[in-house]
Short mmCIF file of C-alpha atoms in Angstrom, two decimals:
data_model
loop_
_atom_site.label_atom_id
_atom_site.label_comp_id
_atom_site.label_asym_id
_atom_site.label_seq_id
_atom_site.Cartn_x
_atom_site.Cartn_y
_atom_site.Cartn_z
CA MET A 1090 -23.83 -46.23 11.47
CA GLN A 1091 -21.94 -43.58 9.52
CA LYS A 1092 -21.52 -40.23 11.20
CA VAL A 1093 -22.98 -37.26 9.42
CA LYS A 1094 -20.35 -34.58 8.85
CA VAL A 1095 -21.59 -31.24 10.12
CA LYS A 1096 -20.20 -28.25 8.29
CA GLU A 1097 -18.72 -25.81 10.77
CA LYS A 1098 -19.98 -22.24 10.60
CA TYR A 1099 -17.51 -19.42 11.07
CA THR A 1100 -18.81 -16.17 12.52
CA LEU A 1101 -15.64 -14.26 13.38
CA PHE A 1102 -16.62 -11.83 10.62
CA THR A 1103 -20.23 -11.85 9.47
CA ALA A 1104 -21.12 -10.50 6.04
CA LYS A 1105 -22.26 -7.28 7.70
CA ALA A 1106 -19.03 -6.98 9.69
CA LEU A 1107 -16.97 -7.48 6.53
CA ALA A 1108 -18.97 -4.81 4.72
CA PHE A 1109 -18.49 -2.32 7.57
CA LEU A 1110 -14.76 -3.08 7.57
CA ILE A 1111 -14.08 -3.15 3.82
CA ILE A 1112 -16.27 -0.34 2.43
CA PRO A 1113 -14.79 2.46 4.60
CA ILE A 1114 -11.25 1.25 3.83
CA VAL A 1115 -12.01 1.25 0.09
CA VAL A 1116 -13.42 4.80 0.32
CA GLU A 1117 -10.38 5.96 2.29
CA SER A 1118 -8.06 4.21 -0.16
CA ALA A 1119 -9.83 5.86 -3.08
CA LEU A 1120 -9.39 9.30 -1.57
CA SER A 1121 -5.79 8.70 -0.53
CA MET A 1122 -4.66 7.21 -3.85
CA SER A 1123 -6.39 9.93 -5.84
CA LEU A 1124 -4.52 12.75 -4.09
CA GLY A 1125 -1.52 12.41 -6.38
CA MET A 1126 -3.76 12.39 -9.43
CA ILE A 1127 -5.63 15.48 -8.18
CA ASP A 1128 -2.33 17.26 -7.49
CA GLY A 1129 -1.07 16.51 -10.98
CA LEU A 1130 -4.36 17.48 -12.60
CA MET A 1131 -4.63 20.83 -10.83
CA ALA A 1132 -0.94 21.63 -11.25
CA SER A 1133 -0.99 20.88 -14.97
CA TYR A 1134 -3.17 23.98 -15.41
CA ALA A 1135 -1.07 26.16 -13.14
CA LYS A 1136 1.00 27.54 -15.99
CA SER A 1137 -0.01 27.52 -19.62
CA GLY A 1138 2.10 25.25 -21.77
CA ALA A 1139 3.98 23.70 -18.83
CA GLY A 1140 1.59 20.83 -18.21
CA ASP A 1141 3.97 18.05 -19.31
CA ASN A 1142 6.90 19.32 -17.21
CA VAL A 1143 4.85 19.98 -14.08
CA LEU A 1144 3.04 16.65 -14.28
CA THR A 1145 6.29 14.73 -14.83
CA ALA A 1146 7.92 16.45 -11.83
CA ILE A 1147 5.00 15.69 -9.52
CA THR A 1148 4.81 12.05 -10.64
CA ALA A 1149 8.56 11.61 -10.16
CA VAL A 1150 8.52 13.06 -6.64
CA ASP A 1151 5.38 11.10 -5.76
CA GLN A 1152 7.31 7.95 -6.59
CA ILE A 1153 10.00 8.91 -4.07
CA ALA A 1154 7.39 9.88 -1.49
CA SER A 1155 5.60 6.58 -2.13
CA LEU A 1156 8.84 4.71 -1.50
CA ILE A 1157 9.14 6.35 1.92
CA THR A 1158 5.43 5.93 2.63
CA GLN A 1159 5.76 2.23 1.82
CA LEU A 1160 8.33 1.95 4.59
CA PHE A 1161 5.88 3.51 7.04
CA SER A 1162 3.15 1.25 5.68
CA ALA A 1163 5.36 -1.79 6.31
CA PHE A 1164 5.60 -0.88 9.98
CA GLY A 1165 1.83 -0.35 9.96
CA VAL A 1166 1.34 -3.79 8.41
CA GLY A 1167 3.49 -5.36 11.11
CA GLY A 1168 1.57 -3.55 13.83
CA ALA A 1169 -1.82 -4.38 12.29
CA ILE A 1170 -1.03 -8.08 11.99
CA ILE A 1171 0.31 -8.35 15.53
CA THR A 1172 -2.58 -6.34 16.97
CA SER A 1173 -5.12 -8.40 15.01
CA GLN A 1174 -3.58 -11.67 16.14
CA PHE A 1175 -3.47 -10.54 19.77
CA LEU A 1176 -7.10 -9.43 19.58
CA GLY A 1177 -8.10 -12.73 17.94
CA ALA A 1178 -6.43 -14.53 20.86
CA GLY A 1179 -8.09 -12.24 23.42
CA LYS A 1180 -4.81 -10.60 24.52
CA THR A 1181 -5.87 -6.97 24.73
CA GLU A 1182 -3.07 -5.87 27.06
CA ASP A 1183 -0.38 -7.13 24.70
CA ALA A 1184 -2.19 -5.44 21.80
CA ASN A 1185 -2.07 -2.11 23.66
CA LYS A 1186 1.64 -2.45 24.34
CA SER A 1187 2.45 -3.34 20.73
CA ALA A 1188 0.48 -0.30 19.45
CA LYS A 1189 2.49 2.14 21.60
CA GLN A 1190 5.81 0.54 20.62
CA LEU A 1191 4.80 0.78 16.97
CA MET A 1192 3.94 4.47 17.16
CA VAL A 1193 7.21 5.48 18.82
CA LEU A 1194 9.29 3.43 16.38
CA MET A 1195 7.55 4.94 13.36
CA LEU A 1196 7.92 8.52 14.56
CA ILE A 1197 11.64 8.12 15.28
CA PHE A 1198 12.16 6.66 11.82
CA ALA A 1199 9.99 9.32 10.15
CA PHE A 1200 11.89 12.26 11.66
CA ALA A 1201 15.18 10.70 10.56
CA VAL A 1202 13.91 10.26 6.99
CA THR A 1203 12.60 13.85 6.93
CA ALA A 1204 15.97 15.21 8.03
CA ILE A 1205 17.78 13.28 5.29
CA SER A 1206 15.25 14.30 2.63
CA LEU A 1207 15.47 17.99 3.53
CA GLY A 1208 19.25 17.98 3.75
CA LEU A 1209 19.85 16.04 0.52
CA ASN A 1210 16.87 17.27 -1.47
CA ASN A 1211 18.64 18.24 -4.71
CA GLN A 1212 21.08 15.34 -4.56
CA ILE A 1213 18.28 12.77 -4.31
CA ILE A 1214 16.36 14.29 -7.23
CA ASN A 1215 19.52 14.53 -9.36
CA LEU A 1216 20.49 10.93 -8.59
CA LEU A 1217 17.17 9.51 -9.71
CA PHE A 1218 16.00 11.97 -12.37
CA GLY A 1219 19.12 13.92 -13.36
CA SER A 1220 18.51 13.31 -17.06
CA ALA A 1221 15.17 15.14 -16.99
CA GLY A 1222 14.91 18.67 -18.36
CA ASP A 1223 15.91 21.71 -16.33
CA GLU A 1224 12.34 22.91 -15.85
CA THR A 1225 11.20 19.49 -14.68
CA LEU A 1226 14.10 19.29 -12.21
CA SER A 1227 13.48 22.75 -10.77
CA ASN A 1228 9.83 21.86 -10.20
CA ALA A 1229 10.84 18.58 -8.59
CA TYR A 1230 13.26 20.30 -6.18
CA VAL A 1231 10.52 22.59 -4.85
CA TYR A 1232 7.85 19.89 -4.64
CA PHE A 1233 10.06 17.35 -2.86
CA TYR A 1234 11.40 19.86 -0.33
CA ILE A 1235 7.94 20.80 0.89
CA ILE A 1236 6.52 17.28 0.71
CA SER A 1237 9.39 15.95 2.87
CA ALA A 1238 8.01 17.87 5.86
CA SER A 1239 4.85 15.72 5.72
CA PHE A 1240 6.59 12.39 6.37
CA PRO A 1241 6.16 12.37 10.20
CA PHE A 1242 2.45 13.03 9.75
CA ILE A 1243 2.15 10.22 7.21
CA ALA A 1244 3.90 7.88 9.65
CA LEU A 1245 1.64 8.86 12.54
CA PHE A 1246 -1.48 8.38 10.42
CA ASN A 1247 -0.32 4.97 9.14
CA CYS A 1248 0.29 3.80 12.69
CA CYS A 1249 -3.02 5.01 14.11
CA ALA A 1250 -5.02 3.87 11.08
CA ALA A 1251 -3.50 0.36 11.24
CA VAL A 1252 -4.43 -0.04 14.91
CA LEU A 1253 -7.94 1.34 14.35
CA ARG A 1254 -8.52 -1.04 11.43
CA ALA A 1255 -7.31 -3.96 13.54
CA GLN A 1256 -10.18 -3.10 15.90
CA ARG A 1257 -12.61 -2.98 12.95
CA LYS A 1258 -12.96 0.79 13.27
CA SER A 1259 -12.25 1.60 9.63
CA MET A 1260 -15.14 4.08 9.61
CA ASN A 1261 -12.94 6.44 11.66
CA THR A 1262 -10.07 6.34 9.17
CA MET A 1263 -12.52 6.85 6.31
CA LEU A 1264 -13.87 10.01 7.95
CA SER A 1265 -10.37 11.42 8.31
CA GLY A 1266 -9.64 10.54 4.68
CA ILE A 1267 -12.75 12.35 3.44
CA ILE A 1268 -11.92 15.54 5.34
CA SER A 1269 -8.27 15.39 4.24
CA PHE A 1270 -9.28 14.94 0.59
CA PHE A 1271 -11.42 18.07 0.50
CA LEU A 1272 -8.85 20.03 2.51
CA ASN A 1273 -6.24 19.12 -0.10
CA ILE A 1274 -8.41 20.30 -2.99
CA GLY A 1275 -9.31 23.50 -1.15
CA PHE A 1276 -5.72 24.35 -0.23
CA ASN A 1277 -4.56 23.54 -3.77
CA ALA A 1278 -7.14 25.87 -5.26
CA ILE A 1279 -6.14 28.69 -2.91
CA PHE A 1280 -2.37 28.32 -3.33
CA ILE A 1281 -2.32 27.52 -7.07
CA TYR A 1282 -4.98 29.80 -8.50
CA ALA A 1283 -5.59 32.52 -5.90
CA CYS A 1284 -1.98 32.92 -4.68
CA ASN A 1285 -0.40 31.87 -8.01
CA MET A 1286 2.21 29.74 -6.19
CA GLY A 1287 2.41 27.06 -8.89
CA ILE A 1288 3.92 23.72 -7.91
CA ALA A 1289 4.89 25.06 -4.47
CA GLY A 1290 1.19 25.64 -3.83
CA VAL A 1291 0.41 22.03 -4.74
CA ALA A 1292 3.03 20.75 -2.30
CA LEU A 1293 1.94 23.10 0.49
CA GLY A 1294 -1.70 22.10 0.08
CA THR A 1295 -0.76 18.41 0.31
CA LEU A 1296 1.38 19.05 3.40
CA LEU A 1297 -1.42 20.82 5.26
CA ALA A 1298 -3.96 18.19 4.23
CA ARG A 1299 -1.75 15.42 5.68
CA ILE A 1300 -1.43 17.08 9.08
CA PHE A 1301 -5.14 16.81 9.86
CA PRO A 1302 -5.65 13.00 9.51
CA ALA A 1303 -2.53 12.32 11.59
CA PHE A 1304 -3.76 14.19 14.66
CA PHE A 1305 -7.40 13.27 14.09
CA THR A 1306 -6.73 9.51 14.09
CA LEU A 1307 -4.42 9.90 17.10
CA PHE A 1308 -7.26 11.61 18.95
CA LEU A 1309 -9.68 8.81 18.00
CA LEU A 1310 -7.19 6.13 19.07
CA SER A 1311 -6.67 7.77 22.47
CA ARG A 1312 -10.36 7.54 23.42
CA LYS A 1313 -11.25 5.30 26.35
CA ASN A 1314 -13.89 3.29 24.47
CA ASN A 1315 -11.19 1.56 22.36
CA ALA A 1316 -10.07 -1.96 23.23
CA VAL A 1317 -6.62 -0.88 22.03
CA ARG A 1318 -5.78 2.76 22.70
CA ILE A 1319 -2.76 5.06 22.72
CA LYS A 1320 -2.15 6.93 25.98
CA VAL A 1321 -0.09 9.85 24.71
CA PHE A 1322 1.19 11.07 28.06
CA GLU A 1323 1.70 7.66 29.60
CA LYS A 1324 5.25 6.76 30.67
CA PHE A 1325 6.94 4.86 27.86
CA ARG A 1326 9.61 2.18 27.89
CA PHE A 1327 10.93 0.22 24.95
CA ASP A 1328 9.90 -3.45 25.04
CA GLY A 1329 12.52 -5.50 23.24
CA GLY A 1330 10.23 -8.50 22.78
CA LEU A 1331 7.41 -6.57 21.19
CA ILE A 1332 9.77 -4.50 19.07
CA LYS A 1333 11.32 -7.72 17.80
CA ARG A 1334 7.88 -9.02 16.85
CA VAL A 1335 7.01 -5.83 15.00
CA LEU A 1336 10.35 -5.77 13.19
CA LYS A 1337 10.05 -9.45 12.29
CA LEU A 1338 7.12 -8.49 10.10
CA ALA A 1339 8.05 -4.90 9.29
CA ILE A 1340 11.60 -5.44 8.02
CA PRO A 1341 10.79 -8.01 5.28
CA SER A 1342 7.69 -6.02 4.28
CA GLY A 1343 9.70 -2.80 4.32
CA ILE A 1344 12.45 -4.27 2.15
CA GLU A 1345 9.88 -5.63 -0.26
CA ASN A 1346 7.80 -2.45 -0.44
CA SER A 1347 10.71 -0.02 -0.66
CA LEU A 1348 12.68 -1.97 -3.26
CA PHE A 1349 9.51 -2.53 -5.25
CA GLN A 1350 8.90 1.21 -5.22
CA LEU A 1351 12.56 1.84 -6.07
CA GLY A 1352 12.11 -0.43 -9.05
CA LYS A 1353 9.18 1.71 -10.18
CA ILE A 1354 11.36 4.80 -9.90
CA LEU A 1355 14.14 3.17 -11.93
CA VAL A 1356 11.61 2.19 -14.56
CA ILE A 1357 10.50 5.82 -14.94
CA SER A 1358 14.13 6.89 -15.31
CA PHE A 1359 14.60 4.46 -18.22
CA ILE A 1360 12.67 6.86 -20.46
CA THR A 1361 14.92 9.78 -19.55
CA ILE A 1362 18.16 7.85 -20.09
CA SER A 1363 17.02 6.51 -23.44
CA ILE A 1364 17.99 8.50 -26.50
CA TYR A 1365 15.00 10.70 -27.34
CA LYS A 1366 14.68 14.15 -28.74
CA VAL A 1367 13.47 16.67 -26.15
CA GLY A 1368 9.93 16.79 -27.53
CA GLU A 1369 9.61 13.01 -27.71
CA LEU A 1370 11.03 12.67 -24.18
CA ASN A 1371 8.33 14.96 -22.83
CA ILE A 1372 5.64 13.00 -24.70
CA GLN A 1373 6.78 9.62 -23.36
CA SER A 1374 7.27 10.87 -19.79
CA ALA A 1375 3.90 12.64 -19.67
CA ALA A 1376 2.16 9.61 -21.22
CA ASN A 1377 3.62 7.29 -18.60
CA SER A 1378 2.68 9.71 -15.80
CA VAL A 1379 -0.94 9.99 -16.92
CA ALA A 1380 -1.28 6.23 -17.55
CA TYR A 1381 0.14 5.61 -14.07
CA ASN A 1382 -2.37 7.99 -12.47
CA VAL A 1383 -5.36 6.48 -14.28
CA ASN A 1384 -4.19 2.94 -13.52
CA THR A 1385 -3.98 3.93 -9.86
CA VAL A 1386 -7.72 4.59 -9.97
CA SER A 1387 -8.35 1.05 -11.24
CA SER A 1388 -6.61 -0.51 -8.22
CA ILE A 1389 -8.42 1.55 -5.58
CA VAL A 1390 -10.95 -1.11 -4.61
CA GLY A 1391 -8.43 -3.94 -4.67
CA ASN A 1392 -5.99 -1.97 -2.56
CA GLY A 1393 -8.66 -1.30 0.07
CA ILE A 1394 -9.65 -4.97 0.18
CA ASN A 1395 -5.98 -5.94 0.59
CA THR A 1396 -5.73 -3.66 3.62
CA ALA A 1397 -8.88 -5.18 5.14
CA THR A 1398 -7.47 -8.66 4.48
CA LEU A 1399 -4.69 -8.05 6.99
CA THR A 1400 -7.24 -7.52 9.76
CA VAL A 1401 -9.57 -10.37 8.75
CA ILE A 1402 -6.92 -13.04 8.23
CA GLY A 1403 -4.82 -11.74 11.14
CA GLN A 1404 -7.70 -12.18 13.59
CA ALA A 1405 -8.53 -15.58 12.12
CA VAL A 1406 -4.92 -16.68 12.62
CA GLY A 1407 -5.08 -15.42 16.21
CA THR A 1408 -7.89 -17.88 16.98
CA GLY A 1409 -5.62 -20.79 16.04
CA ASN A 1410 -8.35 -22.40 13.89
CA ILE A 1411 -6.91 -23.28 10.47
CA GLY A 1412 -10.38 -24.10 9.09
CA GLN A 1413 -11.48 -20.58 9.92
CA VAL A 1414 -8.34 -19.14 8.32
CA ARG A 1415 -8.95 -21.06 5.09
CA PHE A 1416 -12.60 -20.01 5.03
CA TYR A 1417 -11.81 -16.31 5.26
CA ILE A 1418 -8.95 -16.55 2.77
CA ARG A 1419 -11.36 -17.92 0.18
CA ARG A 1420 -13.97 -15.31 1.05
CA MET A 1421 -11.55 -12.36 0.87
CA LEU A 1422 -10.12 -13.61 -2.43
CA LEU A 1423 -13.61 -13.84 -3.93
CA ILE A 1424 -14.47 -10.34 -2.71
CA ASN A 1425 -11.19 -9.09 -4.17
CA TYR A 1426 -11.92 -10.57 -7.61
CA ILE A 1427 -15.43 -9.12 -7.75
CA GLY A 1428 -14.46 -5.69 -6.42
CA ASN A 1429 -11.35 -5.42 -8.58
CA ALA A 1430 -13.17 -6.45 -11.76
CA CYS A 1431 -15.90 -3.85 -11.21
CA CYS A 1432 -13.37 -1.09 -10.50
CA VAL A 1433 -11.17 -1.92 -13.49
CA ALA A 1434 -14.17 -2.12 -15.83
CA LEU A 1435 -15.42 1.27 -14.62
CA THR A 1436 -11.97 2.82 -15.02
CA PHE A 1437 -11.64 1.40 -18.52
CA GLY A 1438 -14.96 2.93 -19.52
CA LEU A 1439 -14.01 6.32 -18.07
CA SER A 1440 -10.41 6.33 -19.34
CA PRO A 1441 -11.02 8.51 -22.43
CA LEU A 1442 -12.73 11.09 -20.23
CA LEU A 1443 -9.99 10.93 -17.55
CA LEU A 1444 -7.25 11.35 -20.15
CA ASN A 1445 -8.90 14.45 -21.55
CA PHE A 1446 -8.80 16.09 -18.10
CA TYR A 1447 -5.02 16.42 -18.28
CA ASN A 1448 -3.38 19.42 -19.91
CA ILE A 1449 -0.94 17.39 -22.01
CA SER A 1450 -0.24 17.08 -25.72
CA GLY A 1451 -2.40 14.95 -27.99
CA GLU A 1452 0.55 12.67 -28.77
CA ALA A 1453 1.14 11.98 -25.06
CA ARG A 1454 -2.56 11.29 -24.57
CA ALA A 1455 -2.55 8.73 -27.40
CA VAL A 1456 0.46 6.87 -25.97
CA ALA A 1457 -1.15 6.82 -22.50
CA TRP A 1458 -4.33 5.32 -23.97
CA ASN A 1459 -2.35 2.49 -25.61
CA CYS A 1460 -0.66 1.74 -22.28
CA LEU A 1461 -4.06 1.48 -20.58
CA LEU A 1462 -5.40 -0.79 -23.31
CA LEU A 1463 -2.55 -3.15 -22.47
CA CYS A 1464 -2.64 -3.15 -18.66
CA LEU A 1465 -6.29 -2.88 -17.62
CA PRO A 1466 -7.56 -6.18 -19.10
CA VAL A 1467 -4.63 -8.07 -17.56
CA GLN A 1468 -5.23 -6.43 -14.19
CA ILE A 1469 -8.70 -7.97 -13.90
CA VAL A 1470 -7.15 -11.45 -13.78
CA THR A 1471 -3.85 -10.84 -12.02
CA TYR A 1472 -4.42 -8.18 -9.33
CA PRO A 1473 -6.10 -10.32 -6.61
CA LEU A 1474 -3.31 -12.90 -6.86
CA SER A 1475 -0.36 -10.58 -7.43
CA PHE A 1476 -1.26 -8.05 -4.71
CA GLY A 1477 -4.12 -9.59 -2.70
CA MET A 1478 -2.50 -12.95 -2.02
CA PRO A 1479 0.64 -11.32 -0.51
CA ALA A 1480 -1.66 -9.69 2.09
CA VAL A 1481 -3.00 -13.16 2.94
CA LEU A 1482 0.51 -14.57 3.29
CA LYS A 1483 1.68 -11.62 5.38
CA ALA A 1484 -1.27 -12.03 7.75
CA ASN A 1485 -0.01 -15.59 8.24
CA THR A 1486 3.49 -14.11 8.91
CA ASP A 1487 4.83 -15.70 5.73
CA VAL A 1488 6.66 -12.43 5.09
CA LYS A 1489 10.04 -13.81 4.03
CA TYR A 1490 8.60 -15.69 1.09
CA VAL A 1491 6.57 -12.65 0.03
CA MET A 1492 9.71 -10.50 0.14
CA GLY A 1493 11.83 -12.95 -1.87
CA ALA A 1494 9.21 -13.68 -4.52
CA ALA A 1495 8.23 -10.02 -4.98
CA LEU A 1496 11.84 -8.87 -5.33
CA ALA A 1497 12.72 -11.63 -7.79
CA SER A 1498 9.76 -10.78 -10.00
CA MET A 1499 10.46 -7.05 -9.76
CA ILE A 1500 14.15 -7.37 -10.66
CA VAL A 1501 13.62 -9.73 -13.59
CA MET A 1502 10.39 -8.40 -15.08
CA ARG A 1503 9.63 -4.88 -13.91
CA VAL A 1504 13.23 -3.65 -14.07
CA GLY A 1505 15.09 -6.08 -16.33
CA LEU A 1506 12.50 -6.49 -19.06
CA CYS A 1507 11.56 -2.80 -18.95
CA TYR A 1508 15.18 -1.83 -19.45
CA ILE A 1509 15.55 -4.10 -22.47
CA LEU A 1510 12.36 -2.77 -24.05
CA THR A 1511 13.30 0.90 -23.59
CA CYS A 1512 17.09 1.15 -23.88
CA GLU A 1513 18.79 2.06 -27.13
CA TRP A 1514 21.32 -0.78 -27.41
CA ALA A 1515 18.61 -3.46 -27.70
CA GLY A 1516 17.07 -1.59 -30.61
CA ILE A 1517 13.49 -2.04 -29.35
CA HIS A 1518 13.06 1.44 -27.88
CA LEU A 1519 9.35 1.18 -27.00
CA GLY A 1520 9.26 4.13 -24.60
CA ALA A 1521 6.31 4.22 -22.20
CA MET A 1522 4.78 1.12 -23.78
CA GLY A 1523 7.95 -0.82 -22.98
CA LEU A 1524 7.59 0.12 -19.31
CA TRP A 1525 4.03 -1.12 -19.18
CA ILE A 1526 4.83 -4.40 -20.93
CA GLY A 1527 7.43 -5.05 -18.24
CA MET A 1528 5.01 -4.13 -15.45
CA VAL A 1529 2.26 -6.38 -16.81
CA SER A 1530 4.79 -9.22 -17.02
CA ASP A 1531 5.63 -8.56 -13.36
CA TRP A 1532 1.95 -8.88 -12.40
CA VAL A 1533 1.68 -12.24 -14.18
CA THR A 1534 4.86 -13.56 -12.55
CA ARG A 1535 3.75 -12.45 -9.08
CA SER A 1536 0.40 -14.19 -9.60
CA VAL A 1537 2.12 -17.47 -10.38
CA LEU A 1538 4.54 -17.24 -7.44
CA PHE A 1539 2.01 -16.22 -4.79
CA GLY A 1540 -0.80 -18.42 -6.09
CA GLY A 1541 1.58 -21.37 -6.12
CA ARG A 1542 2.66 -20.64 -2.56
CA PHE A 1543 -0.92 -20.72 -1.35
CA LEU A 1544 -1.74 -23.96 -3.18
CA SER A 1545 1.38 -25.61 -1.74
CA GLY A 1546 0.06 -25.12 1.80
CA LYS A 1547 3.46 -24.09 3.16
CA TRP A 1548 2.00 -20.82 4.49
CA LYS A 1549 0.27 -22.81 7.26
CA THR A 1550 3.51 -23.36 9.16
CA SER A 1551 4.40 -19.66 9.25
CA SER A 1552 1.75 -18.47 11.76
CA GLY A 1553 3.91 -18.53 14.91
CA LEU A 1554 3.74 -15.05 16.42
CA ILE A 1555 1.50 -16.21 19.26
CA LYS A 1556 2.84 -19.20 21.16
CA PRO A 1557 0.66 -22.33 21.12
CA ALA A 1558 0.43 -22.26 24.91
CA GLU A 1559 -1.03 -18.77 24.73
CA VAL A 1560 -3.62 -19.80 22.18
CA TYR A 1561 -4.93 -22.87 24.00
CA GLY A 1562 -4.10 -21.98 27.61
CA GLU A 1563 -2.51 -25.42 28.16
CA SER A 1564 0.97 -26.65 28.69
CA GLU A 1565 3.22 -25.70 25.81
CA ARG A 1566 4.06 -29.28 24.86
CA VAL A 1567 0.43 -30.41 24.71
CA ALA A 1568 -0.58 -27.22 22.94
CA GLU A 1569 2.10 -27.64 20.29
CA GLU A 1570 0.86 -31.16 19.57
CA GLN A 1571 -2.72 -29.93 19.38
CA LEU A 1572 -1.83 -27.04 17.07
CA GLU A 1573 0.19 -29.34 14.82
CA LYS A 1574 -2.80 -31.69 14.57
CA VAL A 1575 -5.11 -28.82 13.65
CA PHE A 1576 -2.74 -27.49 10.98
CA SER A 1577 -2.25 -30.93 9.44
CA ASP A 1578 -5.98 -31.65 9.29
CA ARG A 1579 -6.93 -30.53 5.79
CA GLY A 1580 -10.34 -32.02 5.27
CA ASN A 1581 -12.05 -32.90 8.52
CA LYS A 1582 -13.26 -29.43 9.48
#
């Protein structure tokens, strides 16, 4: 008599639990990612006729700040994955230890970065954007100097938020994001319009708005009702083993994120080093800045889902059940496609209205619109694979492949192709449109590389942060054999 195959049900994350995890993260992501756009929008009206220069300066500095924030985020990713896997395996004590190690590491690194940024403020701006106009550079100096003081607070927030999300407490981080968003707008209005501080007011408002979520999330994480909590005044000792685990994930992710962001900065500089008249240079730079800000809106939902994916897949990996891991990968990818498509479609429909909000020239607005016509349709297809699938692979600790594939695509497409399409010697000289053609090509290449990695199944062998003996509670030799059997069983569960 043939046995009837019973389909296993997975309840690690119910539909309701996924909704309560994802929706707050998406809201927080929307508010966080829109801060740069709000800063640029409000600052573009700070001084009549200076909209293009102010907006270009803010976008340029935001790229540098994003590079540094990506490094903090990489540490947060490492901490979130480890904490999620420990929680999935029921190892709360180890999760607590890893959270404290993560926070101390991030703060040490953040203070070092702040010191360098403050001390070499002008040199960094000149190195990356020295070909920009004098007014743009002077605005960038002021903005970057003040923004640099916010890096420790960004690091602290990233750490606390990652640990809270790993415990499925994304509602807390959303609340801090909402308050920070309105604080930023309020401080901007006071400093820009009431105090007439111009771009310095924008930077100061952003700095003050970033202080609140850092201490607020730290307070929430220190409460006794958390499975994983930070005891601020508890005696601290460095744990080499846990630090090594964090760095094993953080270093490849940090290299990938920072070099990817550096590539974006280089791409922006291609416009300034190309041979343009001053007026045309301002048009192309402003167009790229506005298109970048509007495109950021279109990736808000996808970015939030990617962050939630780290927790979902990380906890699934911690259980040691490959069937459960596959189930939630498919579910998160489907959610990503639906959410991303809706967000991109809404952004596309609102793009003409969003472009009109900016105090830029009509020529710059027209170029920005053409860039959006190119990138938004492609993003519907490519975003879940090019940026969502890396989150899946990272949660399975397949970080080295993600780093290598992302850097290869960035160097060849985002940087190499962009340079050819914008530089003078090639004779193409497409300006902002050339940058976006290169970036779209990067998205397509990343989709192929990461999608192919998932279909190959090689990611299954990378989930080794928690020893097999710890997962099954048996002897290590027997557990390794059992885990190998589970991972090789592709169709029986």
